[in-house]
């Protein structure tokens, strides 16, 4: 019966859904805590969290409660009208950092990146006239799949088949201030970077590289945009990943974990940029709807507490030690450990997607970052015992 259900779902999927993903042969039906369950009752330890989305794991009672209450009250009005949850969430986001004064809500990460690019160009045009339109991005970057966001995404496989994508982009080398300096010019309106690269390989930006990016942006009157869609919202043990670096961006894109699994994105920006954006310059039908923003308010309130963030730091330290022990035991297989907080990459001597498939057989869910990096993005509520279980499964996988 259960096996029949699994086959039927997998088959319908293959027949009717556009095949842009290679999915494993099980069907997930429910989640609880940090575990997912399939149609056959098998349990999986989740170190993916819906790609850094399910920060609170599955079945958080406050998330369930606010979805029920807000959906009974009001789901959507469009942005033609005032509703309370968006303003309340925007206030909390602005107060969460000293860098930003205004928020624009979207429905996804890529839309937030599109908006940030538009705001950067709008701002440059207002202050410097036409011609200051270039965006500088970095090798190893991932910013999304739409025509602007994919244009600042480095992987050619994502970009080349869809040419021409948005023109006016130059790439510099990540963590290489000299390369950035050589790539900068007065035609640059913005530099966009991930403080910790996700999809592109889990590399962490050095503090002095970020400081150099800030200084070069100031020198050329360009905006510095941080994409914290994956690394933000507590994943590194501070609310925003760049907090610990002391470098302030002009804009920041966030999305994935913000609304507890409901689609959302947001652009945080400073007043100087906000002053150059006018009524009618940008818009969205769904962005900032009462349901997504009410849920996000609850998620942000839970994540942005000293206790919650201290828990992330504690379990991160434990994960760090555990991965270092594993790497020490397997020097020929594990070539490098990357990442920070609960965002970790394990570069292996072999295929990351083969390791991911082998992990599925150990009932452990992991994701890849490029060809040879296993990416770990657990729910932020994991405990040390889950780290132990993950490590022993991974030991089997990499043996
Ligand atoms: C996932 C991701 C995006 C794109 O977000 P979507 O919601 O998938 O459009 C952009 N930037 C980073 C850093 C991401 O991890």
mmCIF file of C-alpha atoms and ligand atoms in Angstrom:
data_model
loop_
_atom_site.group_PDB
_atom_site.id
_atom_site.type_symbol
_atom_site.label_atom_id
_atom_site.label_comp_id
_atom_site.label_asym_id
_atom_site.label_seq_id
_atom_site.Cartn_x
_atom_site.Cartn_y
_atom_site.Cartn_z
ATOM 1 C CA UNK A 1 0.000 0.000 0.000
ATOM 2 C CA UNK A 2 2.581 2.533 1.116
ATOM 3 C CA UNK A 3 4.990 1.302 -1.548
ATOM 4 C CA UNK A 4 2.197 1.692 -4.119
ATOM 5 C CA UNK A 5 1.631 5.272 -2.988
ATOM 6 C CA UNK A 6 5.342 6.006 -3.282
ATOM 7 C CA UNK A 7 5.526 4.606 -6.817
ATOM 8 C CA UNK A 8 2.374 6.431 -7.900
ATOM 9 C CA UNK A 9 3.605 9.791 -6.617
ATOM 10 C CA UNK A 10 7.081 9.374 -8.102
ATOM 11 C CA UNK A 11 5.607 8.303 -11.428
ATOM 12 C CA UNK A 12 3.110 11.197 -11.599
ATOM 13 C CA UNK A 13 5.923 13.556 -10.716
ATOM 14 C CA UNK A 14 8.077 12.230 -13.568
ATOM 15 C CA UNK A 15 5.178 12.355 -16.003
ATOM 16 C CA UNK A 16 3.716 15.782 -15.273
ATOM 17 C CA UNK A 17 6.259 17.934 -13.442
ATOM 18 C CA UNK A 18 8.929 19.631 -15.519
ATOM 19 C CA UNK A 19 12.094 17.711 -14.700
ATOM 20 C CA UNK A 20 14.415 20.452 -13.451
ATOM 21 C CA UNK A 21 15.367 18.527 -10.303
ATOM 22 C CA UNK A 22 16.733 15.007 -9.809
ATOM 23 C CA UNK A 23 14.768 13.841 -6.778
ATOM 24 C CA UNK A 24 15.352 10.658 -4.757
ATOM 25 C CA UNK A 25 12.767 7.859 -4.856
ATOM 26 C CA UNK A 26 10.963 8.551 -1.604
ATOM 27 C CA UNK A 27 7.967 10.758 -0.900
ATOM 28 C CA UNK A 28 7.978 12.987 2.160
ATOM 29 C CA UNK A 29 4.656 13.248 3.943
ATOM 30 C CA UNK A 30 5.324 14.997 7.237
ATOM 31 C CA UNK A 31 7.897 16.512 9.533
ATOM 32 C CA UNK A 32 8.397 16.658 13.255
ATOM 33 C CA UNK A 33 11.202 18.498 15.006
ATOM 34 C CA UNK A 34 14.346 17.842 12.950
ATOM 35 C CA UNK A 35 13.003 14.689 11.270
ATOM 36 C CA UNK A 36 11.069 14.053 8.079
ATOM 37 C CA UNK A 37 8.965 10.945 7.373
ATOM 38 C CA UNK A 38 8.100 9.293 4.060
ATOM 39 C CA UNK A 39 5.047 7.382 2.791
ATOM 40 C CA UNK A 40 6.585 4.152 4.046
ATOM 41 C CA UNK A 41 7.084 5.462 7.574
ATOM 42 C CA UNK A 42 10.863 5.819 7.223
ATOM 43 C CA UNK A 43 12.485 8.553 9.291
ATOM 44 C CA UNK A 44 15.131 10.942 7.929
ATOM 45 C CA UNK A 45 17.417 13.214 9.929
ATOM 46 C CA UNK A 46 17.186 16.553 8.151
ATOM 47 C CA UNK A 47 20.430 18.477 7.564
ATOM 48 C CA UNK A 48 18.891 20.400 4.651
ATOM 49 C CA UNK A 49 15.934 22.192 6.298
ATOM 50 C CA UNK A 50 14.324 22.861 2.919
ATOM 51 C CA UNK A 51 17.582 24.606 1.885
ATOM 52 C CA UNK A 52 18.087 26.726 5.008
ATOM 53 C CA UNK A 53 14.377 27.569 5.204
ATOM 54 C CA UNK A 54 13.005 25.537 8.130
ATOM 55 C CA UNK A 55 15.041 27.236 10.843
ATOM 56 C CA UNK A 56 12.590 26.178 13.567
ATOM 57 C CA UNK A 57 12.318 22.622 12.250
ATOM 58 C CA UNK A 58 8.888 21.082 11.696
ATOM 59 C CA UNK A 59 5.712 21.562 13.693
ATOM 60 C CA UNK A 60 6.686 24.636 15.692
ATOM 61 C CA UNK A 61 3.490 25.360 17.687
ATOM 62 C CA UNK A 62 3.779 29.150 17.393
ATOM 63 C CA UNK A 63 4.169 28.959 13.615
ATOM 64 C CA UNK A 64 1.158 26.636 13.338
ATOM 65 C CA UNK A 65 -0.876 28.933 15.587
ATOM 66 C CA UNK A 66 -0.109 32.148 13.682
ATOM 67 C CA UNK A 67 -0.812 30.514 10.299
ATOM 68 C CA UNK A 68 -4.220 29.385 11.570
ATOM 69 C CA UNK A 69 -5.109 32.706 13.203
ATOM 70 C CA UNK A 70 -3.853 34.997 10.429
ATOM 71 C CA UNK A 71 -5.328 32.900 7.598
ATOM 72 C CA UNK A 72 -8.715 33.031 9.335
ATOM 73 C CA UNK A 73 -8.421 36.811 9.626
ATOM 74 C CA UNK A 74 -6.813 37.976 6.361
ATOM 75 C CA UNK A 75 -4.473 36.356 3.814
ATOM 76 C CA UNK A 76 -4.059 38.917 1.059
ATOM 77 C CA UNK A 77 -5.112 42.425 0.088
ATOM 78 C CA UNK A 78 -2.372 43.469 -2.413
ATOM 79 C CA UNK A 79 -0.113 46.421 -1.681
ATOM 80 C CA UNK A 80 -2.846 48.887 -2.575
ATOM 81 C CA UNK A 81 -3.911 48.887 1.080
ATOM 82 C CA UNK A 82 -2.345 49.151 4.522
ATOM 83 C CA UNK A 83 -2.314 45.997 6.659
ATOM 84 C CA UNK A 84 -0.659 45.706 10.069
ATOM 85 C CA UNK A 85 1.648 42.628 9.873
ATOM 86 C CA UNK A 86 3.943 43.995 7.115
ATOM 87 C CA UNK A 87 4.611 47.245 8.960
ATOM 88 C CA UNK A 88 5.236 45.420 12.205
ATOM 89 C CA UNK A 89 7.717 43.036 10.553
ATOM 90 C CA UNK A 90 9.453 45.924 8.760
ATOM 91 C CA UNK A 91 9.861 47.743 12.075
ATOM 92 C CA UNK A 92 11.403 44.654 13.685
ATOM 93 C CA UNK A 93 13.785 44.167 10.742
ATOM 94 C CA UNK A 94 14.904 47.801 10.798
ATOM 95 C CA UNK A 95 15.446 47.620 14.568
ATOM 96 C CA UNK A 96 17.438 44.388 14.169
ATOM 97 C CA UNK A 97 20.415 46.259 12.696
ATOM 98 C CA UNK A 98 21.897 49.744 12.673
ATOM 99 C CA UNK A 99 22.479 49.637 8.902
ATOM 100 C CA UNK A 100 18.954 49.897 7.511
ATOM 101 C CA UNK A 101 15.979 52.239 7.605
ATOM 102 C CA UNK A 102 13.431 50.801 5.169
ATOM 103 C CA UNK A 103 12.188 47.417 3.928
ATOM 104 C CA UNK A 104 10.672 46.217 0.657
ATOM 105 C CA UNK A 105 8.971 42.804 0.743
ATOM 106 C CA UNK A 106 9.038 40.277 -2.108
ATOM 107 C CA UNK A 107 8.064 36.597 -2.415
ATOM 108 C CA UNK A 108 11.422 34.936 -2.915
ATOM 109 C CA UNK A 109 15.158 35.410 -2.796
ATOM 110 C CA UNK A 110 15.650 36.001 -6.485
ATOM 111 C CA UNK A 111 12.985 38.724 -6.446
ATOM 112 C CA UNK A 112 14.738 40.427 -3.553
ATOM 113 C CA UNK A 113 17.971 40.407 -5.587
ATOM 114 C CA UNK A 114 16.146 41.800 -8.648
ATOM 115 C CA UNK A 115 14.743 44.594 -6.503
ATOM 116 C CA UNK A 116 18.137 45.380 -4.975
ATOM 117 C CA UNK A 117 19.673 45.661 -8.465
ATOM 118 C CA UNK A 118 16.853 47.980 -9.568
ATOM 119 C CA UNK A 119 17.221 50.136 -6.454
ATOM 120 C CA UNK A 120 20.998 50.384 -6.981
ATOM 121 C CA UNK A 121 20.537 51.524 -10.575
ATOM 122 C CA UNK A 122 17.734 53.904 -9.642
ATOM 123 C CA UNK A 123 19.871 55.426 -6.881
ATOM 124 C CA UNK A 124 22.898 55.827 -9.174
ATOM 125 C CA UNK A 125 20.814 57.440 -11.912
ATOM 126 C CA UNK A 126 19.261 59.894 -9.465
ATOM 127 C CA UNK A 127 22.638 60.985 -8.085
ATOM 128 C CA UNK A 128 25.070 60.495 -10.965
ATOM 129 C CA UNK A 129 22.985 60.403 -14.168
ATOM 130 C CA UNK A 130 23.078 57.718 -16.851
ATOM 131 C CA UNK A 131 26.008 55.360 -17.305
ATOM 132 C CA UNK A 132 26.636 54.278 -13.707
ATOM 133 C CA UNK A 133 24.898 50.923 -14.113
ATOM 134 C CA UNK A 134 27.502 48.166 -13.694
ATOM 135 C CA UNK A 135 27.057 45.546 -10.970
ATOM 136 C CA UNK A 136 30.141 43.735 -9.680
ATOM 137 C CA UNK A 137 29.657 40.164 -8.450
ATOM 138 C CA UNK A 138 32.071 37.338 -7.559
ATOM 139 C CA UNK A 139 33.156 33.910 -8.660
ATOM 140 C CA UNK A 140 31.337 31.240 -6.663
ATOM 141 C CA UNK A 141 28.290 33.487 -6.223
ATOM 142 C CA UNK A 142 24.668 32.382 -6.315
ATOM 143 C CA UNK A 143 21.934 35.020 -6.278
ATOM 144 C CA UNK A 144 18.979 33.354 -8.006
ATOM 145 C CA UNK A 145 17.519 32.215 -11.304
ATOM 146 C CA UNK A 146 15.747 35.212 -12.835
ATOM 147 C CA UNK A 147 17.397 37.286 -15.569
ATOM 148 C CA UNK A 148 18.985 39.856 -13.268
ATOM 149 C CA UNK A 149 19.880 37.562 -10.380
ATOM 150 C CA UNK A 150 21.259 34.889 -12.710
ATOM 151 C CA UNK A 151 23.379 37.551 -14.427
ATOM 152 C CA UNK A 152 25.209 38.113 -11.103
ATOM 153 C CA UNK A 153 25.448 34.346 -10.476
ATOM 154 C CA UNK A 154 28.853 33.017 -11.458
ATOM 155 C CA UNK A 155 28.161 29.442 -12.507
ATOM 156 C CA UNK A 156 28.093 29.398 -16.325
ATOM 157 C CA UNK A 157 25.797 26.397 -16.408
ATOM 158 C CA UNK A 158 23.058 28.544 -14.862
ATOM 159 C CA UNK A 159 23.697 31.548 -17.102
ATOM 160 C CA UNK A 160 25.015 30.619 -20.560
ATOM 161 C CA UNK A 161 22.002 28.669 -21.896
ATOM 162 C CA UNK A 162 19.792 31.707 -21.266
ATOM 163 C CA UNK A 163 21.924 34.442 -22.820
ATOM 164 C CA UNK A 164 21.427 37.321 -23.175
ATOM 165 C CA UNK A 165 20.800 37.770 -19.459
ATOM 166 C CA UNK A 166 20.932 41.253 -17.846
ATOM 167 C CA UNK A 167 23.944 43.111 -19.259
ATOM 168 C CA UNK A 168 26.291 45.302 -17.221
ATOM 169 C CA UNK A 169 27.879 42.754 -14.879
ATOM 170 C CA UNK A 170 31.555 42.171 -14.121
ATOM 171 C CA UNK A 171 32.960 39.403 -11.934
ATOM 172 C CA UNK A 172 35.850 39.672 -9.475
ATOM 173 C CA UNK A 173 37.522 36.949 -7.390
ATOM 174 C CA UNK A 174 35.967 36.305 -3.992
ATOM 175 C CA UNK A 175 38.212 37.073 -1.017
ATOM 176 C CA UNK A 176 40.634 38.883 -3.335
ATOM 177 C CA UNK A 177 40.696 42.626 -2.641
ATOM 178 C CA UNK A 178 43.190 43.293 -5.446
ATOM 179 C CA UNK A 179 40.898 41.604 -7.956
ATOM 180 C CA UNK A 180 37.967 43.682 -6.722
ATOM 181 C CA UNK A 181 40.029 46.861 -6.921
ATOM 182 C CA UNK A 182 40.965 46.038 -10.524
ATOM 183 C CA UNK A 183 37.321 45.338 -11.388
ATOM 184 C CA UNK A 184 35.939 48.531 -9.827
ATOM 185 C CA UNK A 185 35.393 51.763 -11.716
ATOM 186 C CA UNK A 186 33.193 54.828 -11.649
ATOM 187 C CA UNK A 187 30.641 52.998 -13.855
ATOM 188 C CA UNK A 188 29.917 50.620 -10.941
ATOM 189 C CA UNK A 189 26.654 51.306 -9.112
ATOM 190 C CA UNK A 190 26.819 48.311 -6.758
ATOM 191 C CA UNK A 191 28.863 45.377 -5.521
ATOM 192 C CA UNK A 192 26.856 42.324 -4.492
ATOM 193 C CA UNK A 193 28.234 39.499 -2.374
ATOM 194 C CA UNK A 194 27.296 36.737 0.036
ATOM 195 C CA UNK A 195 29.145 37.079 3.387
ATOM 196 C CA UNK A 196 29.168 33.264 3.272
ATOM 197 C CA UNK A 197 28.690 31.746 -0.173
ATOM 198 C CA UNK A 198 26.021 29.021 -0.170
ATOM 199 C CA UNK A 199 25.297 27.154 -3.390
ATOM 200 C CA UNK A 200 28.691 28.208 -4.816
ATOM 201 C CA UNK A 201 30.804 26.277 -2.299
ATOM 202 C CA UNK A 202 30.317 27.510 1.296
ATOM 203 C CA UNK A 203 33.273 29.877 1.332
ATOM 204 C CA UNK A 204 33.388 32.492 4.124
ATOM 205 C CA UNK A 205 34.351 36.098 3.306
ATOM 206 C CA UNK A 206 37.401 37.329 5.227
ATOM 207 C CA UNK A 207 36.772 40.370 7.418
ATOM 208 C CA UNK A 208 39.486 42.380 5.669
ATOM 209 C CA UNK A 209 38.039 41.509 2.248
ATOM 210 C CA UNK A 210 34.644 42.859 3.358
ATOM 211 C CA UNK A 211 36.319 45.987 4.746
ATOM 212 C CA UNK A 212 38.156 46.459 1.428
ATOM 213 C CA UNK A 213 34.861 46.026 -0.460
ATOM 214 C CA UNK A 214 33.295 48.702 1.764
ATOM 215 C CA UNK A 215 36.191 51.100 1.146
ATOM 216 C CA UNK A 216 36.219 50.500 -2.625
ATOM 217 C CA UNK A 217 32.454 51.040 -2.810
ATOM 218 C CA UNK A 218 32.826 54.320 -0.925
ATOM 219 C CA UNK A 219 35.679 55.419 -3.177
ATOM 220 C CA UNK A 220 33.643 54.779 -6.342
ATOM 221 C CA UNK A 221 30.266 55.910 -4.934
ATOM 222 C CA UNK A 222 28.908 52.400 -5.356
ATOM 223 C CA UNK A 223 26.502 50.612 -3.038
ATOM 224 C CA UNK A 224 27.512 47.509 -1.115
ATOM 225 C CA UNK A 225 24.808 44.827 -1.180
ATOM 226 C CA UNK A 226 25.026 41.777 1.076
ATOM 227 C CA UNK A 227 22.976 38.752 0.062
ATOM 228 C CA UNK A 228 22.113 37.004 3.353
ATOM 229 C CA UNK A 229 19.308 34.944 1.866
ATOM 230 C CA UNK A 230 21.046 31.751 3.009
ATOM 231 C CA UNK A 231 23.457 32.847 5.753
ATOM 232 C CA UNK A 232 21.155 35.299 7.558
ATOM 233 C CA UNK A 233 18.488 34.896 10.266
ATOM 234 C CA UNK A 234 20.560 33.330 13.016
ATOM 235 C CA UNK A 235 22.321 30.611 11.020
ATOM 236 C CA UNK A 236 25.790 31.770 12.101
ATOM 237 C CA UNK A 237 24.861 32.442 15.726
ATOM 238 C CA UNK A 238 24.270 36.157 15.212
ATOM 239 C CA UNK A 239 21.054 37.405 13.639
ATOM 240 C CA UNK A 240 22.873 38.604 10.508
ATOM 241 C CA UNK A 241 26.058 36.902 9.327
ATOM 242 C CA UNK A 242 27.867 40.194 8.672
ATOM 243 C CA UNK A 243 27.274 41.469 12.226
ATOM 244 C CA UNK A 244 30.488 39.925 13.525
ATOM 245 C CA UNK A 245 32.570 41.523 10.746
ATOM 246 C CA UNK A 246 31.891 45.164 11.615
ATOM 247 C CA UNK A 247 31.223 46.027 7.959
ATOM 248 C CA UNK A 248 27.918 47.747 7.194
ATOM 249 C CA UNK A 249 26.268 47.188 3.819
ATOM 250 C CA UNK A 250 23.921 49.709 2.173
ATOM 251 C CA UNK A 251 21.403 47.033 1.250
ATOM 252 C CA UNK A 252 20.761 43.455 2.270
ATOM 253 C CA UNK A 253 18.612 40.764 0.701
ATOM 254 C CA UNK A 254 17.006 38.125 2.912
ATOM 255 C CA UNK A 255 14.471 35.389 2.210
ATOM 256 C CA UNK A 256 14.742 31.644 2.825
ATOM 257 C CA UNK A 257 14.044 31.150 6.595
ATOM 258 C CA UNK A 258 12.206 34.409 7.228
ATOM 259 C CA UNK A 259 8.600 33.164 7.167
ATOM 260 C CA UNK A 260 8.953 29.659 8.616
ATOM 261 C CA UNK A 261 8.541 27.953 5.226
ATOM 262 C CA UNK A 262 6.070 30.315 3.574
ATOM 263 C CA UNK A 263 7.448 32.153 0.529
ATOM 264 C CA UNK A 264 8.893 35.574 1.334
ATOM 265 C CA UNK A 265 11.826 37.804 0.517
ATOM 266 C CA UNK A 266 12.895 41.239 1.661
ATOM 267 C CA UNK A 267 15.303 44.015 0.797
ATOM 268 C CA UNK A 268 16.640 46.087 3.694
ATOM 269 C CA UNK A 269 18.066 49.456 2.657
ATOM 270 C CA UNK A 270 19.374 52.679 4.128
ATOM 271 C CA UNK A 271 17.612 56.033 3.965
ATOM 272 C CA UNK A 272 19.953 57.452 1.319
ATOM 273 C CA UNK A 273 18.782 54.789 -1.147
ATOM 274 C CA UNK A 274 15.175 54.966 0.033
ATOM 275 C CA UNK A 275 15.139 58.694 -0.786
ATOM 276 C CA UNK A 276 15.793 57.924 -4.450
ATOM 277 C CA UNK A 277 12.939 55.382 -4.814
ATOM 278 C CA UNK A 278 9.526 56.884 -5.538
ATOM 279 C CA UNK A 279 5.914 55.750 -5.694
ATOM 280 C CA UNK A 280 5.488 53.515 -8.732
ATOM 281 C CA UNK A 281 9.205 52.673 -9.123
ATOM 282 C CA UNK A 282 8.787 49.050 -8.049
ATOM 283 C CA UNK A 283 5.959 46.759 -7.013
ATOM 284 C CA UNK A 284 4.624 43.272 -6.333
ATOM 285 C CA UNK A 285 1.162 41.735 -5.999
ATOM 286 C CA UNK A 286 1.876 39.209 -3.260
ATOM 287 C CA UNK A 287 4.989 40.645 -1.564
ATOM 288 C CA UNK A 288 4.434 41.583 2.077
ATOM 289 C CA UNK A 289 1.046 39.896 2.311
ATOM 290 C CA UNK A 290 -0.446 39.649 5.817
ATOM 291 C CA UNK A 291 -0.048 35.875 6.114
ATOM 292 C CA UNK A 292 3.648 35.638 5.202
ATOM 293 C CA UNK A 293 4.592 38.731 7.208
ATOM 294 C CA UNK A 294 2.605 37.687 10.303
ATOM 295 C CA UNK A 295 4.382 34.317 10.286
ATOM 296 C CA UNK A 296 7.739 36.009 9.690
ATOM 297 C CA UNK A 297 7.090 38.255 12.689
ATOM 298 C CA UNK A 298 6.727 35.178 14.878
ATOM 299 C CA UNK A 299 9.838 33.499 13.414
ATOM 300 C CA UNK A 300 11.965 36.624 13.788
ATOM 301 C CA UNK A 301 10.796 37.145 17.390
ATOM 302 C CA UNK A 302 11.789 33.553 18.231
ATOM 303 C CA UNK A 303 15.152 33.577 16.464
ATOM 304 C CA UNK A 304 16.273 37.037 17.563
ATOM 305 C CA UNK A 305 16.640 36.272 21.269
ATOM 306 C CA UNK A 306 19.914 35.881 23.213
ATOM 307 C CA UNK A 307 18.978 32.326 24.264
ATOM 308 C CA UNK A 308 18.125 31.118 20.770
ATOM 309 C CA UNK A 309 21.290 32.604 19.243
ATOM 310 C CA UNK A 310 23.407 31.236 22.118
ATOM 311 C CA UNK A 311 21.978 27.786 21.361
ATOM 312 C CA UNK A 312 22.999 28.154 17.701
ATOM 313 C CA UNK A 313 26.538 29.124 18.738
ATOM 314 C CA UNK A 314 26.811 26.216 21.194
ATOM 315 C CA UNK A 315 25.626 23.568 18.771
ATOM 316 C CA UNK A 316 27.770 25.174 16.019
ATOM 317 C CA UNK A 317 30.865 24.791 18.179
ATOM 318 C CA UNK A 318 29.988 21.165 18.786
ATOM 319 C CA UNK A 319 29.394 20.616 15.058
ATOM 320 C CA UNK A 320 32.732 22.270 14.304
ATOM 321 C CA UNK A 321 34.626 19.966 16.703
ATOM 322 C CA UNK A 322 32.776 16.906 15.447
ATOM 323 C CA UNK A 323 33.550 17.710 11.806
ATOM 324 C CA UNK A 324 37.197 18.337 12.636
ATOM 325 C CA UNK A 325 37.412 14.942 14.345
ATOM 326 C CA UNK A 326 35.771 13.288 11.341
ATOM 327 C CA UNK A 327 38.122 15.075 8.940
ATOM 328 C CA UNK A 328 41.136 14.035 11.034
ATOM 329 C CA UNK A 329 39.995 10.403 10.791
ATOM 330 C CA UNK A 330 39.551 10.573 6.990
ATOM 331 C CA UNK A 331 42.349 12.783 5.623
ATOM 332 C CA UNK A 332 42.222 11.128 2.183
ATOM 333 C CA UNK A 333 38.467 11.613 1.799
ATOM 334 C CA UNK A 334 37.789 14.945 3.487
ATOM 335 C CA UNK A 335 39.935 17.601 1.855
ATOM 336 C CA UNK A 336 38.613 20.760 3.480
ATOM 337 C CA UNK A 337 36.014 22.030 5.936
ATOM 338 C CA UNK A 338 34.251 25.254 5.046
ATOM 339 C CA UNK A 339 31.529 27.518 6.390
ATOM 340 C CA UNK A 340 30.545 28.930 9.735
ATOM 341 C CA UNK A 341 27.788 28.390 12.297
ATOM 342 C CA UNK A 342 25.153 25.931 11.106
ATOM 343 C CA UNK A 343 26.184 26.456 7.496
ATOM 344 C CA UNK A 344 28.971 24.016 6.714
ATOM 345 C CA UNK A 345 30.677 22.593 3.670
ATOM 346 C CA UNK A 346 32.724 19.404 3.496
ATOM 347 C CA UNK A 347 34.905 19.273 0.404
ATOM 348 C CA UNK A 348 35.519 15.642 -0.450
ATOM 349 C CA UNK A 349 37.756 13.712 -2.758
ATOM 350 C CA UNK A 350 34.843 12.453 -4.852
ATOM 351 C CA UNK A 351 31.356 13.264 -6.016
ATOM 352 C CA UNK A 352 29.159 15.224 -3.625
ATOM 353 C CA UNK A 353 25.966 14.056 -5.342
ATOM 354 C CA UNK A 354 27.023 10.401 -4.953
ATOM 355 C CA UNK A 355 27.632 11.115 -1.255
ATOM 356 C CA UNK A 356 24.202 12.727 -1.001
ATOM 357 C CA UNK A 357 22.577 9.580 -2.483
ATOM 358 C CA UNK A 358 24.550 7.387 -0.088
ATOM 359 C CA UNK A 359 23.428 9.618 2.804
ATOM 360 C CA UNK A 360 19.804 9.024 1.803
ATOM 361 C CA UNK A 361 20.413 5.308 2.302
ATOM 362 C CA UNK A 362 21.634 6.163 5.832
ATOM 363 C CA UNK A 363 18.417 8.154 6.342
ATOM 364 C CA UNK A 364 20.330 11.414 6.465
ATOM 365 C CA UNK A 365 19.371 14.348 4.246
ATOM 366 C CA UNK A 366 22.200 16.578 3.028
ATOM 367 C CA UNK A 367 22.559 18.842 -0.002
ATOM 368 C CA UNK A 368 25.516 19.635 -2.258
ATOM 369 C CA UNK A 369 27.296 22.900 -3.083
ATOM 370 C CA UNK A 370 28.994 22.452 -6.427
ATOM 371 C CA UNK A 371 30.534 19.154 -7.541
ATOM 372 C CA UNK A 372 32.625 18.177 -4.532
ATOM 373 C CA UNK A 373 31.169 19.923 -1.483
ATOM 374 C CA UNK A 374 28.591 18.350 0.845
ATOM 375 C CA UNK A 375 26.493 21.141 2.345
ATOM 376 C CA UNK A 376 24.974 20.957 5.838
ATOM 377 C CA UNK A 377 22.099 23.344 6.622
ATOM 378 C CA UNK A 378 20.254 21.819 9.583
ATOM 379 C CA UNK A 379 17.287 23.433 11.323
ATOM 380 C CA UNK A 380 18.687 25.867 13.915
ATOM 381 C CA UNK A 381 16.937 23.901 16.673
ATOM 382 C CA UNK A 382 19.158 20.814 16.318
ATOM 383 C CA UNK A 383 20.825 19.443 19.449
ATOM 384 C CA UNK A 384 24.222 17.811 19.942
ATOM 385 C CA UNK A 385 22.657 14.327 19.767
ATOM 386 C CA UNK A 386 21.531 15.104 16.195
ATOM 387 C CA UNK A 387 25.058 16.184 15.331
ATOM 388 C CA UNK A 388 26.325 12.831 16.672
ATOM 389 C CA UNK A 389 23.770 10.936 14.566
ATOM 390 C CA UNK A 390 24.685 12.944 11.469
ATOM 391 C CA UNK A 391 28.416 12.328 11.995
ATOM 392 C CA UNK A 392 27.996 8.580 12.366
ATOM 393 C CA UNK A 393 25.838 8.424 9.221
ATOM 394 C CA UNK A 394 28.389 10.514 7.350
ATOM 395 C CA UNK A 395 31.166 8.224 8.556
ATOM 396 C CA UNK A 396 29.366 5.322 6.832
ATOM 397 C CA UNK A 397 28.793 7.405 3.697
ATOM 398 C CA UNK A 398 32.414 8.461 3.311
ATOM 399 C CA UNK A 399 34.015 5.196 4.368
HETATM 400 C C1 LIG B 1 18.527 30.618 -2.499
HETATM 401 C C2 LIG B 1 19.295 31.848 -2.704
HETATM 402 C C3 LIG B 1 18.844 32.856 -3.577
HETATM 403 C C4 LIG B 1 17.592 32.704 -4.395
HETATM 404 O O1 LIG B 1 16.455 32.560 -3.603
HETATM 405 P P1 LIG B 1 15.104 31.910 -4.218
HETATM 406 O O2 LIG B 1 14.100 32.093 -3.124
HETATM 407 O O3 LIG B 1 15.397 30.494 -4.539
HETATM 408 O O4 LIG B 1 14.778 32.709 -5.433
HETATM 409 C C5 LIG B 1 19.606 34.002 -3.683
HETATM 410 N N1 LIG B 1 20.741 34.165 -2.976
HETATM 411 C C6 LIG B 1 21.200 33.235 -2.119
HETATM 412 C C7 LIG B 1 22.444 33.476 -1.349
HETATM 413 C C8 LIG B 1 20.497 32.036 -1.975
HETATM 414 O O5 LIG B 1 20.970 31.084 -1.146
#
